[in-house]
Each structure stands twice: as C-alpha cells, then as structure tokens.
Short mmCIF file of C-alpha atoms in Angstrom, two decimals:
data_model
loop_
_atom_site.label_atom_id
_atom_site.label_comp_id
_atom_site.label_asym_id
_atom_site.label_seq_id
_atom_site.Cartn_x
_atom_site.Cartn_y
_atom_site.Cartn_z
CA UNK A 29 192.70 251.37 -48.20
CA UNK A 30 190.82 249.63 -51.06
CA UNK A 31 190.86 249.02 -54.89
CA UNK A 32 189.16 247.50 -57.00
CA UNK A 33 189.23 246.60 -60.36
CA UNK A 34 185.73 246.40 -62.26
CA UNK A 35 185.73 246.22 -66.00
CA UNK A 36 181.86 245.60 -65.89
CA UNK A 37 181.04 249.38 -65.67
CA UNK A 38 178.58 250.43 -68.44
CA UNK A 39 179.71 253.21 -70.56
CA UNK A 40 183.67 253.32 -69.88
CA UNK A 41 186.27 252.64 -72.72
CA UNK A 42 187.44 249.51 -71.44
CA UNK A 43 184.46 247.85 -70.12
CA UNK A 44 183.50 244.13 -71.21
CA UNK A 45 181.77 240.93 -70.14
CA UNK A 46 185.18 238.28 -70.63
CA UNK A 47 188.53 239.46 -71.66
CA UNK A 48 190.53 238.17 -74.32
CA UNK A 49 191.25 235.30 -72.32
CA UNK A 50 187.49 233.69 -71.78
CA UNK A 51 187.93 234.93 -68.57
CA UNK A 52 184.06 236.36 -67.27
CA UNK A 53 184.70 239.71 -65.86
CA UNK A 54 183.48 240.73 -62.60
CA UNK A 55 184.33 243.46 -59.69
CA UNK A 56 186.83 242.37 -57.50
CA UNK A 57 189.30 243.33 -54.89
CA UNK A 58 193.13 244.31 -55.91
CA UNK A 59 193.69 245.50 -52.19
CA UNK A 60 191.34 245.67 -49.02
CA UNK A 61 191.79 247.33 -45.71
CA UNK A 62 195.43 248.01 -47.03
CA UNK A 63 196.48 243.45 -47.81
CA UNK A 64 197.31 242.77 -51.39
CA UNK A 65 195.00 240.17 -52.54
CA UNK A 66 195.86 240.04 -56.49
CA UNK A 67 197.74 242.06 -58.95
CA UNK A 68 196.63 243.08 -62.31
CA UNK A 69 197.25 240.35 -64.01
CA UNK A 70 195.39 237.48 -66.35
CA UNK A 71 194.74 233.69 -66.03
CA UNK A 72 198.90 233.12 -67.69
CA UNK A 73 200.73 235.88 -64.93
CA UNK A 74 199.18 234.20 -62.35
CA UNK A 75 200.06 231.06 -63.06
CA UNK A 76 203.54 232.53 -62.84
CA UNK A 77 202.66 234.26 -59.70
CA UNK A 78 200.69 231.92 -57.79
CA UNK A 79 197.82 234.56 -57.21
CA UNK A 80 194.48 234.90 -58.18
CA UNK A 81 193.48 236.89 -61.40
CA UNK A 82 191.24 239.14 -62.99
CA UNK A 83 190.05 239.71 -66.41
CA UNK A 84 192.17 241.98 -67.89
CA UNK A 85 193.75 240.58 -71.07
CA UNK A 86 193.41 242.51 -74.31
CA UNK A 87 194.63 241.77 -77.68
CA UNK A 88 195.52 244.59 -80.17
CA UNK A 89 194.33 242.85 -83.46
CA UNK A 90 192.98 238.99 -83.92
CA UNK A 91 196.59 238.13 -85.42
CA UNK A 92 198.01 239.13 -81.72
CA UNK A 93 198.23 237.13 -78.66
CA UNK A 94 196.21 238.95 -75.56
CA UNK A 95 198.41 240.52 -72.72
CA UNK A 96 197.48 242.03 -69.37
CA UNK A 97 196.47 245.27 -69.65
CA UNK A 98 194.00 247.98 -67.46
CA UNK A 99 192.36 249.14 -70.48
CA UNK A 100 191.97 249.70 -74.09
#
C-alpha cells in the first residue's frame, strides 16, 4: 500500500507552495509498499519524533501560531 501526501495539487482547497512554517511543499511518501516513512506532521513534531516531515502547518489567523494540519 501507498500514500502520499501532496499539497502542490492545483485547484484543491488546501493546496500551497510552503506552509506556514517556510517549509517548500512537495509530493512525498507517508507510506510505501505498506513501511511508514513519516507521519503528518511539520518541521516542530518531528523534531519530537525523530522523523522526517512534510509541509503541513497552517495557522488560523496571523495572531496564531501554525499547527499540523491536512488541510484548510
């Protein structure tokens, strides 16, 4: 089994070129041929986590710190 997460597609709610985070966004694997290579997560959870990220923080307003989140 794979997934991937790709905030990059044109025309979906969600999609960008960096998150809220400065981090560029880009297709990448969550899981291939059934091995968990990262979680959902930002640039701060993995630090936590010791895995790699993607770019998937969001911020609700300027005035709020961005979290991890799938979409918007």
């Amino acid at each position: 089994m794979n997934v991937t997460f790709n905030p990059t597609l044109e025309g979906e709610l969600a999609s960008c070129s960096f998150d809220d985070e400065g981090t560029f966004a880009e297709k990448k694997y969550l899981i291939k041929e059934g091995k968990l290579l990262r979680p959902i997560g930002g640039f701060f959870s993995s630090q936590r986590s010791g895995m790699e990220y993607v770019a998937c923080s969001r911020a609700t307003n300027w005035n709020r710190p961005p979290i991890d989140r799938m979409g918007t």
